[in-house]
Coordinates of C-alpha atoms and ligand atoms in Angstrom, one line a residue:
X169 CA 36.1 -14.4 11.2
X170 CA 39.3 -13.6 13.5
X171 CA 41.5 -11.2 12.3
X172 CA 45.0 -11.7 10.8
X173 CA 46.8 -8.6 12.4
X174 CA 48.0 -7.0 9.3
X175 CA 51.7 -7.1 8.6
X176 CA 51.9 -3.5 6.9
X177 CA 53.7 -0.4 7.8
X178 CA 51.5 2.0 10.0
X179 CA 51.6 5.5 9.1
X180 CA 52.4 8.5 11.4
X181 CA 49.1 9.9 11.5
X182 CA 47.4 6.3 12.7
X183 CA 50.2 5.5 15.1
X184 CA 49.1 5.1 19.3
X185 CA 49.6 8.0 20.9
X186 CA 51.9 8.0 23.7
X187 CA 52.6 10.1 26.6
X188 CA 56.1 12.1 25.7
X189 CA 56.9 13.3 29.4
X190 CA 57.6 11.9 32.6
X191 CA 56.1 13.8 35.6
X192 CA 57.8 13.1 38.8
X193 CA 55.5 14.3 42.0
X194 CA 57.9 16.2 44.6
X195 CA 57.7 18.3 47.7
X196 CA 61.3 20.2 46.7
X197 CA 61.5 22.9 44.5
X198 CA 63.8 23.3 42.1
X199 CA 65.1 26.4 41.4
X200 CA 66.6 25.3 37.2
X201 CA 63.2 24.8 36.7
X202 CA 60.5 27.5 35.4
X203 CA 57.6 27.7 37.9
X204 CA 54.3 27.8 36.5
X205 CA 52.4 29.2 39.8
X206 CA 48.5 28.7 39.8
X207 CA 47.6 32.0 41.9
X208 CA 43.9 32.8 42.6
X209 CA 42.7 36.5 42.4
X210 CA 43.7 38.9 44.7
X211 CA 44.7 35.8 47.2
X212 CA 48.4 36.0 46.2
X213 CA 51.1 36.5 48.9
X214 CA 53.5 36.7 46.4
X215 CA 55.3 40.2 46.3
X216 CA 56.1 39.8 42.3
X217 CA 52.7 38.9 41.7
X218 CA 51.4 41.9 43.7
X219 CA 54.1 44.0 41.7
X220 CA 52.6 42.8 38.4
X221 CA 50.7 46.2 37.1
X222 CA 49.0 44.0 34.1
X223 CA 47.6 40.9 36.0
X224 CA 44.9 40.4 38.2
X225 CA 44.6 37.0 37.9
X226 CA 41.7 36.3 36.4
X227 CA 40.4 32.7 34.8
X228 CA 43.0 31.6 32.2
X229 CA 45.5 34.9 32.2
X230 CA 49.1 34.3 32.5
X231 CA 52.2 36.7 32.7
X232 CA 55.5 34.9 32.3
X233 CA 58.4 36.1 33.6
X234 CA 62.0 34.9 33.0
X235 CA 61.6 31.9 35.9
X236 CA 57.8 31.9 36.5
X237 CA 54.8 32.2 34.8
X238 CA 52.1 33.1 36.8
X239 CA 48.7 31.6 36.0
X240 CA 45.4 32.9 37.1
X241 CA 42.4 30.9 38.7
X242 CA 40.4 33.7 38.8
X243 CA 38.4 34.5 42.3
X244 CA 37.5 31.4 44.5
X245 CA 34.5 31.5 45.2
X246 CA 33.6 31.4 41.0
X247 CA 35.8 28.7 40.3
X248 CA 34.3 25.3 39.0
X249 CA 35.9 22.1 37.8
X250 CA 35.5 23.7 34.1
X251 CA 37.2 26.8 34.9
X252 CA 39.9 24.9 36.2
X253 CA 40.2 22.9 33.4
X254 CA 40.5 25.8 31.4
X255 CA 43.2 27.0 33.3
X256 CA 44.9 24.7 33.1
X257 CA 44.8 23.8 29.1
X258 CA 45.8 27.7 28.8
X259 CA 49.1 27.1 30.7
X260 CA 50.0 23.4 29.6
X261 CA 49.0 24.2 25.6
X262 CA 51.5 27.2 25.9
X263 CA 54.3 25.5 28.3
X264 CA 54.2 21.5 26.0
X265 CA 55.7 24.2 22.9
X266 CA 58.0 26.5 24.6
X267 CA 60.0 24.7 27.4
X268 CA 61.8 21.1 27.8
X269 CA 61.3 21.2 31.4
X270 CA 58.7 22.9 34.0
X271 CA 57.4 22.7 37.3
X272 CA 53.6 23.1 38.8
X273 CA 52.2 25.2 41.9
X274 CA 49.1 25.1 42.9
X275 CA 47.9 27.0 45.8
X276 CA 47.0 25.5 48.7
X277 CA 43.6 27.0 49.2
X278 CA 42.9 25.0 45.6
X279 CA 41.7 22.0 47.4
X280 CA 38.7 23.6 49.5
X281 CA 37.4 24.9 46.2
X282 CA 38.2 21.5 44.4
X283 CA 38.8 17.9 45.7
X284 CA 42.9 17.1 45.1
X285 CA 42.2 13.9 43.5
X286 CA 39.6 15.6 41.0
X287 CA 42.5 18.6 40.7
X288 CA 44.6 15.9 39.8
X289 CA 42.7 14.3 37.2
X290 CA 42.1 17.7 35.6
X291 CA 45.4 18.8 35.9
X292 CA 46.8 15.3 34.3
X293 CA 43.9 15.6 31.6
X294 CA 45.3 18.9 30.4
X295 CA 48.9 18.2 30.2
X296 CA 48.4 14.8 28.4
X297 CA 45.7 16.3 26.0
X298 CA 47.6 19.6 25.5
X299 CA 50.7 17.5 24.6
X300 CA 48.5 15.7 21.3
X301 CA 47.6 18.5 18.3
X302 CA 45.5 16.8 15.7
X303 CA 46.7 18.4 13.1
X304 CA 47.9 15.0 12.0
X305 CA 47.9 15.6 7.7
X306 CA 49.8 18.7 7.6
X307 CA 53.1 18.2 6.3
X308 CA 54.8 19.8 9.4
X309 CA 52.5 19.1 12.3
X310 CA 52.2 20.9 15.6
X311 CA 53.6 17.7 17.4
X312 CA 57.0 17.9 15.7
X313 CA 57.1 21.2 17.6
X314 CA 56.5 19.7 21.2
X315 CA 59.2 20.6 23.4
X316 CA 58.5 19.1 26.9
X317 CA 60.2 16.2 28.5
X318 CA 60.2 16.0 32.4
X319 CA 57.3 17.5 34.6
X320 CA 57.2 18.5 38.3
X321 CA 54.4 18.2 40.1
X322 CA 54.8 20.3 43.5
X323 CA 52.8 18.4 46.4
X324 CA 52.1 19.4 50.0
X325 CA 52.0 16.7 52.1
X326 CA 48.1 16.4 52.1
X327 CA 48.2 15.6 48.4
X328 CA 51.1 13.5 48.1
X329 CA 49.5 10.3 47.9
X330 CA 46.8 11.7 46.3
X331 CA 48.4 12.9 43.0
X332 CA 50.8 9.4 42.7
X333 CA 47.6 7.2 42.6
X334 CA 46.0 9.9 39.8
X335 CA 49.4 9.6 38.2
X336 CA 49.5 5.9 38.3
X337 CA 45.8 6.1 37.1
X338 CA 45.1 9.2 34.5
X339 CA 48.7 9.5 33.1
X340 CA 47.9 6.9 30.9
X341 CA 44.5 7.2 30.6
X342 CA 45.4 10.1 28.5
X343 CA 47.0 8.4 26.2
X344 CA 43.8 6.9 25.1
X345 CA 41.9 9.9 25.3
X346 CA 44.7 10.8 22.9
X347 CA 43.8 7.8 20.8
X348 CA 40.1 8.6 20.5
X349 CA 40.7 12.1 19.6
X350 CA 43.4 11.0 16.3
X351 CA 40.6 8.7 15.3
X352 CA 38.0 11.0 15.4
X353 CA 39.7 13.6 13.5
X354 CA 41.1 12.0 10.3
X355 CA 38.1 12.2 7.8
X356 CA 36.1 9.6 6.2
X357 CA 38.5 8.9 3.4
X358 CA 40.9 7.7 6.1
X359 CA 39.3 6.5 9.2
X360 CA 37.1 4.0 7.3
X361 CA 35.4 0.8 8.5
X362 CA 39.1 -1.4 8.0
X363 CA 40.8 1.2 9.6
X364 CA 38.6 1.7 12.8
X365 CA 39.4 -2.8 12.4
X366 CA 43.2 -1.8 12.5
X367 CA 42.9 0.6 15.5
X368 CA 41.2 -2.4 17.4
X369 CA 43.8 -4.9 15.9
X370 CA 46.8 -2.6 17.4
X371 CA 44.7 -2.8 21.2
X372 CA 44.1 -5.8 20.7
X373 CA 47.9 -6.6 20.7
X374 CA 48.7 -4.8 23.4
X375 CA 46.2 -6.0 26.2
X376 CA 44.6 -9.2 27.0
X377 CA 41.6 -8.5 25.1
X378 CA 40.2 -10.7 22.2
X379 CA 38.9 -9.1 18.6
X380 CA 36.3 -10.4 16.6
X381 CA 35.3 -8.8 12.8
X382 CA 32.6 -9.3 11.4
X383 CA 32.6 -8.3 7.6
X384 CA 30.0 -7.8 5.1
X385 CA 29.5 -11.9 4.7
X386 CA 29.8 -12.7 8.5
X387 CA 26.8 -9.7 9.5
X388 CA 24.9 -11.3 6.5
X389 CA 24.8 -14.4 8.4
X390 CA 23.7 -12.9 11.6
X391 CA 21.0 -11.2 10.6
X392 CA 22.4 -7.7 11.8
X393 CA 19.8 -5.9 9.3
X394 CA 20.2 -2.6 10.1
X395 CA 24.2 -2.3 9.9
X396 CA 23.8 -3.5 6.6
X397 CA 20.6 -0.9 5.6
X398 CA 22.7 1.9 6.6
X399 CA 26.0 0.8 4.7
X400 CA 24.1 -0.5 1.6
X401 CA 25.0 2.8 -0.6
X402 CA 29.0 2.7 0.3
X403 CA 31.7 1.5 -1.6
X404 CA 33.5 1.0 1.8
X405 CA 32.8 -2.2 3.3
X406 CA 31.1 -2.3 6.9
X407 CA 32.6 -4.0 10.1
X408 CA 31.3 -5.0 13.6
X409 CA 33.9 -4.4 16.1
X410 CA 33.5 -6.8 19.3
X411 CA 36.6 -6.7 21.6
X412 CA 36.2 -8.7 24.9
X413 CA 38.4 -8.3 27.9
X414 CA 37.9 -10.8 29.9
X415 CA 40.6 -10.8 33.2
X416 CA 40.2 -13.4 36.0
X417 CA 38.4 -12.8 39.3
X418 CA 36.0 -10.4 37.7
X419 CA 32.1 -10.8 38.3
X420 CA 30.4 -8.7 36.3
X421 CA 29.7 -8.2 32.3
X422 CA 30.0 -4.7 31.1
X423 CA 28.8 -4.2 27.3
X424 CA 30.1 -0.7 26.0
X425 CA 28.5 0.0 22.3
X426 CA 29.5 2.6 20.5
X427 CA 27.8 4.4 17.2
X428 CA 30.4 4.6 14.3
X429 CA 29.3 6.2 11.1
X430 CA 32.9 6.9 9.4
X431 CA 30.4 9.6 7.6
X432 CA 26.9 10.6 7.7
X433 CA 25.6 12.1 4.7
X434 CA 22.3 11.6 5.6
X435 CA 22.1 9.2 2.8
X436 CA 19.3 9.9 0.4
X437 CA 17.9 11.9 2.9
X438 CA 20.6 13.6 2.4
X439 CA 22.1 16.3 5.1
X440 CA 22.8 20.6 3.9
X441 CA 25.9 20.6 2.9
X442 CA 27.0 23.5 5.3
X443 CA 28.6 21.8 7.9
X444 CA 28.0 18.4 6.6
X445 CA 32.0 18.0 6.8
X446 CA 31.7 17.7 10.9
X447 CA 29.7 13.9 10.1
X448 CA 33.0 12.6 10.1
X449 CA 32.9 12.7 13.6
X450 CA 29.9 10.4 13.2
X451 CA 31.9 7.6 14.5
X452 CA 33.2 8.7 17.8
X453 CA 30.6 6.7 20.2
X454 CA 32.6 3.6 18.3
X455 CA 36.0 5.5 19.4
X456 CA 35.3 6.4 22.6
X457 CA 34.3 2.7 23.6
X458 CA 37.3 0.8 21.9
X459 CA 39.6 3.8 23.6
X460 CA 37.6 3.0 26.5
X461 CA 38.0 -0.8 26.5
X462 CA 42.3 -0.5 26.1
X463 CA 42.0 2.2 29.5
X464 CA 39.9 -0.4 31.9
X465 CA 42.3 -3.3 30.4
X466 CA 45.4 -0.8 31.0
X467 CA 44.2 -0.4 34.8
X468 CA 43.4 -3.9 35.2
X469 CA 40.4 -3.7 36.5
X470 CA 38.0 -6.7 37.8
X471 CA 35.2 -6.3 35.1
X472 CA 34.6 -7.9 31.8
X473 CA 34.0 -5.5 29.4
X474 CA 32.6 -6.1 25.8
X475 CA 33.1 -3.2 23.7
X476 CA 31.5 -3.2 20.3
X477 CA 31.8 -0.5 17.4
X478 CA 29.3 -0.8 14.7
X479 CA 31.3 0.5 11.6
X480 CA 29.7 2.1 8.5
X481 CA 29.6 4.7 5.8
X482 CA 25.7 6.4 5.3
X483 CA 25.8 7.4 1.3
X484 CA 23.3 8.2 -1.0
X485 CA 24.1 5.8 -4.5
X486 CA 21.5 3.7 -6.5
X487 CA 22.1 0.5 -4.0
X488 CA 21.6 3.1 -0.9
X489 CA 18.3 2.2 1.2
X490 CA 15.2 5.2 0.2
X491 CA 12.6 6.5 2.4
X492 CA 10.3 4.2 3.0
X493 CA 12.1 1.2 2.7
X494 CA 11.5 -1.5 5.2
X495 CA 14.4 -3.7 7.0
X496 CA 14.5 -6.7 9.5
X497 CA 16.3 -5.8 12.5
X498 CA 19.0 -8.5 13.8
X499 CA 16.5 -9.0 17.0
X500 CA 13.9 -9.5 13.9
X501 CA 11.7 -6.5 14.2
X502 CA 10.7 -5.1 10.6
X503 CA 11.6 -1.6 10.9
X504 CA 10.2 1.3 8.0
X505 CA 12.9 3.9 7.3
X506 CA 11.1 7.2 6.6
X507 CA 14.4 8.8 7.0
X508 CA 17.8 7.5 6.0
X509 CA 19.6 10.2 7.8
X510 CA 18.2 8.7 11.4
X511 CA 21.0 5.8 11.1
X512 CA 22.6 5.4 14.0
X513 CA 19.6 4.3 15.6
X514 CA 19.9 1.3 13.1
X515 CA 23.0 0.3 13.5
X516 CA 23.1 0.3 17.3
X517 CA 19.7 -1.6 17.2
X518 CA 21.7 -4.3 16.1
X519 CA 24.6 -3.7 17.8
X520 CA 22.2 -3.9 21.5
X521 CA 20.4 -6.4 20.6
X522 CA 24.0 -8.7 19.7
X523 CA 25.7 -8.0 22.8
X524 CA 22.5 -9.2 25.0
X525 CA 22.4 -12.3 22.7
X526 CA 25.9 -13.4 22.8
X527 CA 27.1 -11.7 26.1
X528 CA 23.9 -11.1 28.7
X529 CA 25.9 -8.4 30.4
X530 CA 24.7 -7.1 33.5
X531 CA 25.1 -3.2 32.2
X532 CA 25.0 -2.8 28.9
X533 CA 25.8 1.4 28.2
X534 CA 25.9 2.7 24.4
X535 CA 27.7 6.1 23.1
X536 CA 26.6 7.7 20.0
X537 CA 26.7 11.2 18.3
X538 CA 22.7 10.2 17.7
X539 CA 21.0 13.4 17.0
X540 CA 21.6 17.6 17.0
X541 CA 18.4 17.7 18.6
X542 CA 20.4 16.8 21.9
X543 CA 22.6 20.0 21.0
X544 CA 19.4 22.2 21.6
X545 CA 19.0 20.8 24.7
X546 CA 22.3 20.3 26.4
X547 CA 24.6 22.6 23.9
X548 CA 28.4 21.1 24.4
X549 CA 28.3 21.0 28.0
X550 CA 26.8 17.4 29.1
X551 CA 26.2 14.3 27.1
X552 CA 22.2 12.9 27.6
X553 CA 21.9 10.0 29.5
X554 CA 18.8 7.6 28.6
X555 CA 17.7 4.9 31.0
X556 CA 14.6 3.9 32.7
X557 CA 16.5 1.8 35.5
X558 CA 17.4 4.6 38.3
X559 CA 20.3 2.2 39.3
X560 CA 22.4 2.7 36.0
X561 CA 21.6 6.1 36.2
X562 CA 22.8 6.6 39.4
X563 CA 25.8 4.8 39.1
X564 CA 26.5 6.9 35.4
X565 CA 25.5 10.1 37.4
X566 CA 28.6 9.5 40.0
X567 CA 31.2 7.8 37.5
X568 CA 30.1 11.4 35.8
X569 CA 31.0 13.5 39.3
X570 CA 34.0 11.4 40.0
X571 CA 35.4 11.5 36.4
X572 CA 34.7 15.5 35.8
X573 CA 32.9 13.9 32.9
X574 CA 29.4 16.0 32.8
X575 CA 26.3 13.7 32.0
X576 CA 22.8 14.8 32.2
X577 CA 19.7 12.2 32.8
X578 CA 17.0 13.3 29.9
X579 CA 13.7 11.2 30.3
X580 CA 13.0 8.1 28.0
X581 CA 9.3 6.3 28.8
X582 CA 6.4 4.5 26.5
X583 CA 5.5 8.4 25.7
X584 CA 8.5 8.4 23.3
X585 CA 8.1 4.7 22.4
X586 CA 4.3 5.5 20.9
X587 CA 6.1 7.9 18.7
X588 CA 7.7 5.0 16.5
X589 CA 4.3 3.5 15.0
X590 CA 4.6 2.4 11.2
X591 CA 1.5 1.5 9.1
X592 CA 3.3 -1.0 7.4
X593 CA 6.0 -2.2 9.7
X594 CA 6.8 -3.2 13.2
X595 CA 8.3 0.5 14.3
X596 CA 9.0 3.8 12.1
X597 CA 12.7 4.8 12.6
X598 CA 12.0 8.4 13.6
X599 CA 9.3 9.6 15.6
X600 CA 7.3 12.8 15.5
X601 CA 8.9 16.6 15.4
X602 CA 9.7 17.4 18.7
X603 CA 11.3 15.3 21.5
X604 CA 14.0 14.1 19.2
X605 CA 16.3 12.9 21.2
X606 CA 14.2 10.9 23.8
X607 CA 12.2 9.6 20.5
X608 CA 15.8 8.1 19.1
X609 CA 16.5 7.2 23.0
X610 CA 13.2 5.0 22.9
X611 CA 14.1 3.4 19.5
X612 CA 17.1 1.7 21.1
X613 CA 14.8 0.5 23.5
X614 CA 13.0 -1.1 21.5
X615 CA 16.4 -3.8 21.3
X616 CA 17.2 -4.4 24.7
X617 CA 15.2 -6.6 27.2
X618 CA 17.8 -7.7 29.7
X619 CA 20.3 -5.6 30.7
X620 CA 20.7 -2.9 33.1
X621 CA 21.2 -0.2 30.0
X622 CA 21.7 3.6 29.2
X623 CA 22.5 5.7 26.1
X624 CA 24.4 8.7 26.0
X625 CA 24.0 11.1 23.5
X626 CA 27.7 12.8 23.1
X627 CA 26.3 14.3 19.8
X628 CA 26.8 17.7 22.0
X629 CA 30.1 16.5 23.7
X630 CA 31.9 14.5 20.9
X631 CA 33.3 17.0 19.1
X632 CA 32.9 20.6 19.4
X633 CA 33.4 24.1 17.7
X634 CA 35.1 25.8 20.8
X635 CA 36.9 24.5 23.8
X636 CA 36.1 24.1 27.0
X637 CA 37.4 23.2 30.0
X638 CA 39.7 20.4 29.4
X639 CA 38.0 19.6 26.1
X640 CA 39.6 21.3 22.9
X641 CA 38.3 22.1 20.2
X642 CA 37.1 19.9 17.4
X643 CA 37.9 16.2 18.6
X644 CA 37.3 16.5 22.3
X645 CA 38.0 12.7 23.3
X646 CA 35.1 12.9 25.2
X647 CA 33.7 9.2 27.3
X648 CA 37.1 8.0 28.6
X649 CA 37.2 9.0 31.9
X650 CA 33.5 8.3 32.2
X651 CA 33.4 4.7 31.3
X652 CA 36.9 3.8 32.6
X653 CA 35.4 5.4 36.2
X654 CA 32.0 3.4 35.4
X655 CA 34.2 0.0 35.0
X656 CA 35.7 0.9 38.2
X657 CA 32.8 1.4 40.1
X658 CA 31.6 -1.9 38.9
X659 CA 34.7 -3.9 39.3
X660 CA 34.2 -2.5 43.0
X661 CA 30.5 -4.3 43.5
X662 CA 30.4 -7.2 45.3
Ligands
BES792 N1 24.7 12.0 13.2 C1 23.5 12.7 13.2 C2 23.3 13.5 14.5 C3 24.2 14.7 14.7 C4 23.7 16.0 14.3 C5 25.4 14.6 15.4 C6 24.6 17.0 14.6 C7 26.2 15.6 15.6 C8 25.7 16.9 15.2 C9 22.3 11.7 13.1 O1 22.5 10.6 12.4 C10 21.1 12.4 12.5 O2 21.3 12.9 11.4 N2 20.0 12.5 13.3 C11 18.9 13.3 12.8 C12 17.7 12.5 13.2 C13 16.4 12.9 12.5 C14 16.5 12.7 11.1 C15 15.2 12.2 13.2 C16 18.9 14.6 13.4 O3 19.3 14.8 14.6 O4 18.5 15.6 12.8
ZN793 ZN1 22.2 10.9 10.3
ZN794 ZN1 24.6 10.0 12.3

């Protein structure tokens, strides 16, 4: 059941991505350097700026001249923590490509609007992410074209210390961000179950943290039902993922599970085929938590954290599970099936229901792309959180503020559990039209007795058609920050 690391040659496009700058903090200008200025609207003292007959600042616009590009922020009083995201991914995805060296100013007014240590986390966020294209399987991709190398980061004296512990923290942080967002973009003939395996192998290597894999034969034995439903029509061979980092002194069990469906055709409820493509992004609850799980080891924080990735393909094929078909769940409910295409819900039952069993963590929190009905609620702006213990949902809520990682708290109650009644079988997998997402919310429920646990639904956030603060478009690496900031708070309880 543990994994040989395998011995073979690791293509480009799978390859960790690393950070390819350094960033130095200073308080001294210097003058070799291209300045790019952060000014707000009509708030700069700068005579050149003031001189500048095309720019008035606003969100996002920049003017470059031969030493300074001058970025706007807009007016204060409209600028949020998305906005200066935004900002800041216009200037850093221009700068990475056109210059080997830069510096940063940011006004000092900045840090009434925003905090400095959230400004930092933004601004680091940006310059990593903007620094990783994922146009990984074109012959000559974008990140042969990056030109940057050394960074200046101009700090006042109030901010100093501020932006060396975000440097120290979300620098590399980024880096797995940057990891989630290559694995969620190559498609389903690449990022398959063994290859999600190899991803965990190469963390695994890196930090103190154990892997276990569990193959078709080894989730046989345990009973895990419904990640074996879902993968029964693939030619691709499932895996459960659990990676445990384990460090001394901490006192707490964190259990991060994550939803990966390498592709979701809906199986033989089979999906439209317009857009059906964007299912390979089915899997990036499972990135997001082994990215996660490599960030909380990375800082070295006081908190065990179990991370498991339920890995499968959902196809349609003569051995594929049918409407109507009844299963028995790893936690050994029967479960009827009246639609193939509600999977993830399957595979996580198992997943939940494993990591109580074998771990009894004291939070248990799951991420999974689990249904569009969550993107008529929320659009690509917050992921849904599902809990019905306020103490998880607080502690989400402010790891959410802290991290600039927007969550929404969506309700979950027996309402949506008395949805899920079969004739036939313990529980229906889907419930009735409306309420989608709390309905799937209460089917994961359904697996977990002990734990202080929440779902989020990144179905919304995961990946998305147009960027957004410091999200881009398609893979947006979204969960990092959150559950690295969750781990933290934590690791801080006594
Ligand atoms: N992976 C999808 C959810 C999804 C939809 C993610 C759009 C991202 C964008 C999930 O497996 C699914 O198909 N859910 C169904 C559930 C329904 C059949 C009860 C859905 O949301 O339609
Ligand atoms: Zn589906
Ligand atoms: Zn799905």
């Amino acid at each position: 059941m543990a994994t040989k690391k395998t011995t073979e040659k690791i293509p480009d496009y799978l390859k960790y991505p690393e950070i390819p700058f350094k960033v130095n903090i200073t308080d001294k200008s210097d003058n070799e350097r291209v300045t790019l200025e952060f000014v707000f609207a009509n708030d700069s003292d700068d005579p050149v700026v003031i001189s500048l007959p095309f720019f008035s600042a606003g969100n996002g616009e920049i003017v470059q001249t031969s030493k300074k590009w001058y970025i706007g922020l807009g007016k204060a009083d409209e600028l949020d923590e998305t906005a200066l995201g935004a900002a800041f991914m216009k200037a850093f995805s221009k700068a990475v490509f056109s210059l080997e060296e830069f510096q940063i100013k940011l006004p000092a007014a900045l840090y009434k609007v925003i905090r400095a240590d959230k400004t930092a986390n933004l601004l680091f966020t940006a310059l990593g992410v903007s620094a990783y294209p994922v146009d990984l399987l074109k012959k000559e991709g974008r990140i042969k074209k990056l030109k940057v190398k050394s960074v200046n980061l101009l700090s006042i004296k109030k901010t100093t210390e501020i932006f060396n512990t975000a440097k120290k923290r979300i620098l590399p942080q980024v880096a797995h961000i940057n990891g989630m967002r290559q694995v969620q973009s190559l498609p389903g003939n690449y990022m398959t179950a063994v290859m999600m395996q190899k991803r965990a192998e190469d963390i695994a290597a890196k930090y103190p943290i154990t892997l276990k894999s569990f193959g078709q034969k080894e989730l046989e034995k345990i009973g895990a039902g419904g990640i074996l439903a879902v993968n029964r029509g693939s030619v691709e061979e499932p895996r459960m993922l659990v990676l445990d980092y384990n460090p001394k002194g901490a006192k707490k069990t964190l259990a991060l599970v994550g939803k990966g469906v390498t592709f979701d055709t809906g199986g033989i409820s089979i999906k439209p085929s317009s857009d059906m493509h964007e299912m390979k992004y089915d899997m990036s609850g499972a990135a997001a938590v082994v990215h996660s799980i490599a960030a909380i080891a990375e800082q070295k924080l006081p908190v065990r954290v179990i991370c498991l990735a339920g890995m499968v393909e959902n196809m349609p094929d003569g051995a594929a599970i049918k409407p109507g078909d009844v299963y028995t769940s790893l936690k050994g409910h029967t479960i009827e099936v009246q639609n193939t295409d509600a999977e993830g819900r399957l595979v996580l039952g198992d997943l939940l229901a494993y990591a109580e069993k074998e771990y009894k963590p004291d939070y248990m929190v799951n991420l999974a792309t689990l249904t569009g009905a969550i993107l008529v609620a929320l659009a690509s702006y917050y992921a849904g959180v599902f809990t019905e213990d306020n103490e998880i949902a607080a502690l989400i809520e402010k790891a959410g503020a802290d991290s600039t990682e927007p969550v929404w708290r969506m309700p979950l109650n027996r309402l949506f559990r008395d949805m899920l009644k079969s004739d036939i079988a313990d529980y229906n997998n889907i419930g009735q039209r409306w309420g989608g997402s709390s309905s799937a919310a209460a089917f994961l429920s359904l697996f977990v007795e002990n734990s202080k646990w929440a779902h989020l639904d990144i179905a919304g956030v995961g990946f998305i058609k147009e960027d957004h603060g410091v999200y881009p478009k398609v893979a947006s690496g979204y969960g990092i920050r959150l559950l690295t900031e969750l781990a933290a708070k934590i690791a801080a309880e006594k």
